[in-house]
PDB file of C-alpha atoms in Angstrom:
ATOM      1  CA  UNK A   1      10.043   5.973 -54.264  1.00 48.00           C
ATOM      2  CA  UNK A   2      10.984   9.423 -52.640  1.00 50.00           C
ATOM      3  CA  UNK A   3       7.845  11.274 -50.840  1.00 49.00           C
ATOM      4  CA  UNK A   4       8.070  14.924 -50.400  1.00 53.00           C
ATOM      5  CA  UNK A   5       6.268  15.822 -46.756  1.00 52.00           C
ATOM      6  CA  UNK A   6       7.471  19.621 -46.902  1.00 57.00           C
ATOM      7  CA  UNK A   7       3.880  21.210 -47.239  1.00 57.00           C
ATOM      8  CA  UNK A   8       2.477  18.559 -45.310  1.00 53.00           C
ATOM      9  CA  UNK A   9       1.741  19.956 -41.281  1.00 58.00           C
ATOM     10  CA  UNK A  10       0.929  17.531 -38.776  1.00 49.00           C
ATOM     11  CA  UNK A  11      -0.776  17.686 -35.495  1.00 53.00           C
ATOM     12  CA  UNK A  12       2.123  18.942 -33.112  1.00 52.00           C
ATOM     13  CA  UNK A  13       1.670  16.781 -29.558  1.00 51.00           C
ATOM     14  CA  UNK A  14       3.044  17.771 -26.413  1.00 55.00           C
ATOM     15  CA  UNK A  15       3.348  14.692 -24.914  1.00 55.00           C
ATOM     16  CA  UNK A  16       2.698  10.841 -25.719  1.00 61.00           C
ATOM     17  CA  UNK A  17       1.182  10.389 -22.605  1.00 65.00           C
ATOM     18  CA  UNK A  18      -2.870   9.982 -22.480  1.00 68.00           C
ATOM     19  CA  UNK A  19      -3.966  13.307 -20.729  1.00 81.00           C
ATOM     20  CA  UNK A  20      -7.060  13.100 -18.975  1.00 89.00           C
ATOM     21  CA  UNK A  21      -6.079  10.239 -16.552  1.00 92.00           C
ATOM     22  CA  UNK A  22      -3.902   7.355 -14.839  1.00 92.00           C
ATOM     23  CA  UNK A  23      -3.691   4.127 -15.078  1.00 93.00           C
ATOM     24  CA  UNK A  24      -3.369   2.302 -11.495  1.00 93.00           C
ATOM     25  CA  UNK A  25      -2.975  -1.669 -11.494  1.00 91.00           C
ATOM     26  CA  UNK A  26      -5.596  -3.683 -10.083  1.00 87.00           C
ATOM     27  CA  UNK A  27      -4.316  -6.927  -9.442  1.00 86.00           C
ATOM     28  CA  UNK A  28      -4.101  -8.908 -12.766  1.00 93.00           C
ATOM     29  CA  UNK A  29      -5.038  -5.579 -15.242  1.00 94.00           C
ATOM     30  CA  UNK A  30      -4.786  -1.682 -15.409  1.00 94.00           C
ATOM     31  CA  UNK A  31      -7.624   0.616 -14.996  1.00 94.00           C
ATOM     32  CA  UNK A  32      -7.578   4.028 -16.025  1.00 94.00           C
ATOM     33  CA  UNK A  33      -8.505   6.717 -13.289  1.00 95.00           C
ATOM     34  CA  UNK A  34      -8.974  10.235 -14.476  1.00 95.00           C
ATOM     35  CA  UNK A  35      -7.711  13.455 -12.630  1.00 95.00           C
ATOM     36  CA  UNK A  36     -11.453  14.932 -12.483  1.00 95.00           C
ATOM     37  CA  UNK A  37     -11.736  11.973 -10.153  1.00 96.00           C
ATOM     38  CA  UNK A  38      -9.289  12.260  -7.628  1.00 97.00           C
ATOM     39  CA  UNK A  39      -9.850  14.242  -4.726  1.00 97.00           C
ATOM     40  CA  UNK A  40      -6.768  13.915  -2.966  1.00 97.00           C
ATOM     41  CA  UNK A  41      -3.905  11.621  -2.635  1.00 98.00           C
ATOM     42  CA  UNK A  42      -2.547  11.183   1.008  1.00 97.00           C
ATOM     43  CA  UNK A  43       0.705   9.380   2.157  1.00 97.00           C
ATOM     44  CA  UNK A  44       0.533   6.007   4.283  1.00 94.00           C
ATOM     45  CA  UNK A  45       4.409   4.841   5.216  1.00 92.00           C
ATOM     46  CA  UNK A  46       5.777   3.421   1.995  1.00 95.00           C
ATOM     47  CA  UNK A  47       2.261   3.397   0.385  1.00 97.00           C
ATOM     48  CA  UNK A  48      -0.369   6.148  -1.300  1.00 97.00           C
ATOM     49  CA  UNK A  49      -4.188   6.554  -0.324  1.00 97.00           C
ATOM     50  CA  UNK A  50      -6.155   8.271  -3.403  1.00 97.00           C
ATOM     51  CA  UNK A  51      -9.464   9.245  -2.759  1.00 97.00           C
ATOM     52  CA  UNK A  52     -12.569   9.507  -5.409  1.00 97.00           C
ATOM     53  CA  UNK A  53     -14.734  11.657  -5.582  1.00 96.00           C
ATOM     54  CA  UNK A  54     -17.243   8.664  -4.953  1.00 95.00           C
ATOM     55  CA  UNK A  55     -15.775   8.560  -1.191  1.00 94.00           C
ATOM     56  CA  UNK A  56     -14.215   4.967  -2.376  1.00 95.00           C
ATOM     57  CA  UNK A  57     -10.299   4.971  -1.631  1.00 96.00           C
ATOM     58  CA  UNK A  58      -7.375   3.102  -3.945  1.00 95.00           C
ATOM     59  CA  UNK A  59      -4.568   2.105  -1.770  1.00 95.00           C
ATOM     60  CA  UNK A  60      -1.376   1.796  -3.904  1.00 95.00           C
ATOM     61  CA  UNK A  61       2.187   0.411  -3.212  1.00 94.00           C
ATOM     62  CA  UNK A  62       3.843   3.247  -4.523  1.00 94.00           C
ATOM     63  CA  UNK A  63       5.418   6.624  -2.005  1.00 96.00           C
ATOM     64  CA  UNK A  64       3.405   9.918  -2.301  1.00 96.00           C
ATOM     65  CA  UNK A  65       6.843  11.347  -4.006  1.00 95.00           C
ATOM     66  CA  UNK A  66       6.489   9.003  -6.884  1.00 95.00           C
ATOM     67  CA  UNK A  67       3.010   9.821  -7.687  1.00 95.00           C
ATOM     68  CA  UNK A  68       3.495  13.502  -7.326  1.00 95.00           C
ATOM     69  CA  UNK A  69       5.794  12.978 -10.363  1.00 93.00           C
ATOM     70  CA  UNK A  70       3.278  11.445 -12.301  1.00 92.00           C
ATOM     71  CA  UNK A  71       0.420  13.731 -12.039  1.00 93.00           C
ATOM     72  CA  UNK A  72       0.292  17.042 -14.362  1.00 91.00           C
ATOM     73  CA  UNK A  73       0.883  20.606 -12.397  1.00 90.00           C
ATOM     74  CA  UNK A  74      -2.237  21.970 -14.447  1.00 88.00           C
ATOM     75  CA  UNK A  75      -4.583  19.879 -11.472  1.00 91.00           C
ATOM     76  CA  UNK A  76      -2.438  18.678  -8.613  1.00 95.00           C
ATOM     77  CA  UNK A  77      -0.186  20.591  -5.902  1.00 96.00           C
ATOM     78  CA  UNK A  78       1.580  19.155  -2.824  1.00 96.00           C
ATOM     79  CA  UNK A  79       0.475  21.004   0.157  1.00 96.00           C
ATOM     80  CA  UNK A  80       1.929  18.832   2.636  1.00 97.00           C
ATOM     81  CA  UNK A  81       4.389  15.966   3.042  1.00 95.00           C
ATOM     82  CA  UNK A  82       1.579  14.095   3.440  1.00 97.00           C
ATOM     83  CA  UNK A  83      -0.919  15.583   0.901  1.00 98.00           C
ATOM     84  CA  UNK A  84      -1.491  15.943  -2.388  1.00 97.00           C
ATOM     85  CA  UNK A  85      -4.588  18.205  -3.756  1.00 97.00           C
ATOM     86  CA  UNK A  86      -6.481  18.368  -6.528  1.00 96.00           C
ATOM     87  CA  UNK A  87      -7.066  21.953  -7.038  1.00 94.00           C
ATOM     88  CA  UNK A  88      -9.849  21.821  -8.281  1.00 94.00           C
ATOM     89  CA  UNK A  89     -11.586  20.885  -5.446  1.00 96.00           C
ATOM     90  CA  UNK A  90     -10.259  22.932  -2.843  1.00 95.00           C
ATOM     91  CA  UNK A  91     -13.188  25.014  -1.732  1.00 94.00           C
ATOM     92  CA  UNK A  92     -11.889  27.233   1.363  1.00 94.00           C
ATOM     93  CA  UNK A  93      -8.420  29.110   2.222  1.00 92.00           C
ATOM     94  CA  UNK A  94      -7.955  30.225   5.774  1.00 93.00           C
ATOM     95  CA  UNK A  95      -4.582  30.379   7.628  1.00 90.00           C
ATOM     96  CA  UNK A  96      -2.063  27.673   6.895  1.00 93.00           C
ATOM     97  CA  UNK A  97      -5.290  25.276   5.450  1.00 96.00           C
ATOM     98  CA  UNK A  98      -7.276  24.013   2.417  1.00 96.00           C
ATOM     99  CA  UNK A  99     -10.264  22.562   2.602  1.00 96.00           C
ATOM    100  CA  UNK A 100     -11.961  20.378  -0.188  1.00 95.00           C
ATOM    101  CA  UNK A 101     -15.089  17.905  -0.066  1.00 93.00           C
ATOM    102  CA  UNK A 102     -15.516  19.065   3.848  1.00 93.00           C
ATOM    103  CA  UNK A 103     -12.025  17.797   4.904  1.00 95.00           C
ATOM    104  CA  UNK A 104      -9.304  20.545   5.942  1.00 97.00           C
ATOM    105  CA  UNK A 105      -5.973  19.732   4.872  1.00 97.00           C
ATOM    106  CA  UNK A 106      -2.512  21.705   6.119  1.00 96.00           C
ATOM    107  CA  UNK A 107      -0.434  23.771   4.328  1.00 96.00           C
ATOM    108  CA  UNK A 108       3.265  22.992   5.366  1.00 95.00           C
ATOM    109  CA  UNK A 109       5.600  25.402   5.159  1.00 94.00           C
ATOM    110  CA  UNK A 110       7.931  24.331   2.422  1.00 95.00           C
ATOM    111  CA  UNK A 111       4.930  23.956   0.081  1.00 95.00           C
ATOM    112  CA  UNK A 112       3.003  27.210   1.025  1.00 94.00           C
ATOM    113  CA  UNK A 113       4.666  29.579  -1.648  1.00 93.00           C
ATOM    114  CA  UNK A 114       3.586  27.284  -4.742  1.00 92.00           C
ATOM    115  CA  UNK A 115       0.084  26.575  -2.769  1.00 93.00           C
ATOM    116  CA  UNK A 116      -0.885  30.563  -3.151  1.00 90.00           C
ATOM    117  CA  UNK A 117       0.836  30.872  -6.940  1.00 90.00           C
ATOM    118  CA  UNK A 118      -1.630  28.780  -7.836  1.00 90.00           C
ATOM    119  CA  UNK A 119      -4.745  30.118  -6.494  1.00 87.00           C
ATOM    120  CA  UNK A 120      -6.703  32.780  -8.058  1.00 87.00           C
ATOM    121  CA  UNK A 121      -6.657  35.414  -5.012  1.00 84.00           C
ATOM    122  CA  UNK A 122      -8.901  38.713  -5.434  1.00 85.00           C
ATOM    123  CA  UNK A 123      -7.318  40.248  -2.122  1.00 78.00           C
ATOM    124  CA  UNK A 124     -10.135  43.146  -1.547  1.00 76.00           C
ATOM    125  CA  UNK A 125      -8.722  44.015   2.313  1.00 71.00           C
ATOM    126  CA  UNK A 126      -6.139  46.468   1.248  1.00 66.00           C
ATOM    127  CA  UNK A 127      -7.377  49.968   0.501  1.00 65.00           C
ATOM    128  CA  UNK A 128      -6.149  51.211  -2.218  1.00 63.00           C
ATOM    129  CA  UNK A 129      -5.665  55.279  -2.750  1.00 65.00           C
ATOM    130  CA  UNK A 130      -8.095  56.728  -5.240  1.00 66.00           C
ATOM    131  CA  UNK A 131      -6.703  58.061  -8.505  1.00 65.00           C
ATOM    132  CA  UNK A 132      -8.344  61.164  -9.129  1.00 58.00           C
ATOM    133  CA  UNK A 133     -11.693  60.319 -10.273  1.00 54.00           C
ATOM    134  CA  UNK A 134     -14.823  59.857  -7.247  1.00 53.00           C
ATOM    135  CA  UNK A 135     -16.996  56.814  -8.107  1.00 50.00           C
TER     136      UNK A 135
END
């Protein structure tokens, strides 16, 4: 029996992967975190910190490089060696910092270009010269 699927359209997916979350192991099981969640992720030697927005912490055996992999572009950015953010949450810009949930974080230098791409910034301190028409 031949089926004919030429009319037939299908959901297109991006990717297999579940997208509103990760799943961190917990001793014996897996339990699903999702991005909304996570405040930050900070580096600890040859472990990763992530921090809730509950204030509880998740220590994982796993470098900060390796999770930055893992997480989608769309809500984290490295800021540091040491740092990852979730965007969402950053609250404050001043100088070479971030600040989310009260905590400043650095900006390092290699990651400071990518840090401002992906900040809405309404710069309102340069004067601009008036085109012609008074206001």
């Amino acid at each position: 029996m031949k089926t004919d699927l030429s009319g037939v359209n299908a959901p297109w997916m991006e990717s297999p992967l579940v997208a509103d979350g990760l799943f961190i192991r917990q001793d014996e099981y897996y339990k699903k975190y999702f991005y909304a969640d996570i405040v930050w992720i900070e580096a600890s030697a040859n472990y990763s910190d992530f921090y809730l927005k509950d204030k509880s912490r998740i220590t994982v055996a796993c470098r900060l490089g390796v999770v930055e992999r893992q997480l989608p572009d769309a809500y984290f950015a490295r800021v540091h060696r040491g740092f990852i953010l979730n965007l969402r949450y950053v609250d404050t810009w001043a100088g070479n910092s971030l600040r989310s949930h009260g905590k400043w974080f650095p900006i390092g230098d290699h990651y400071r270009k990518n840090v401002l791409a992906c900040l809405n910034i309404l710069d309102t301190s340069r004067v601009y010269p008036k085109m012609g028409r008074e206001e």
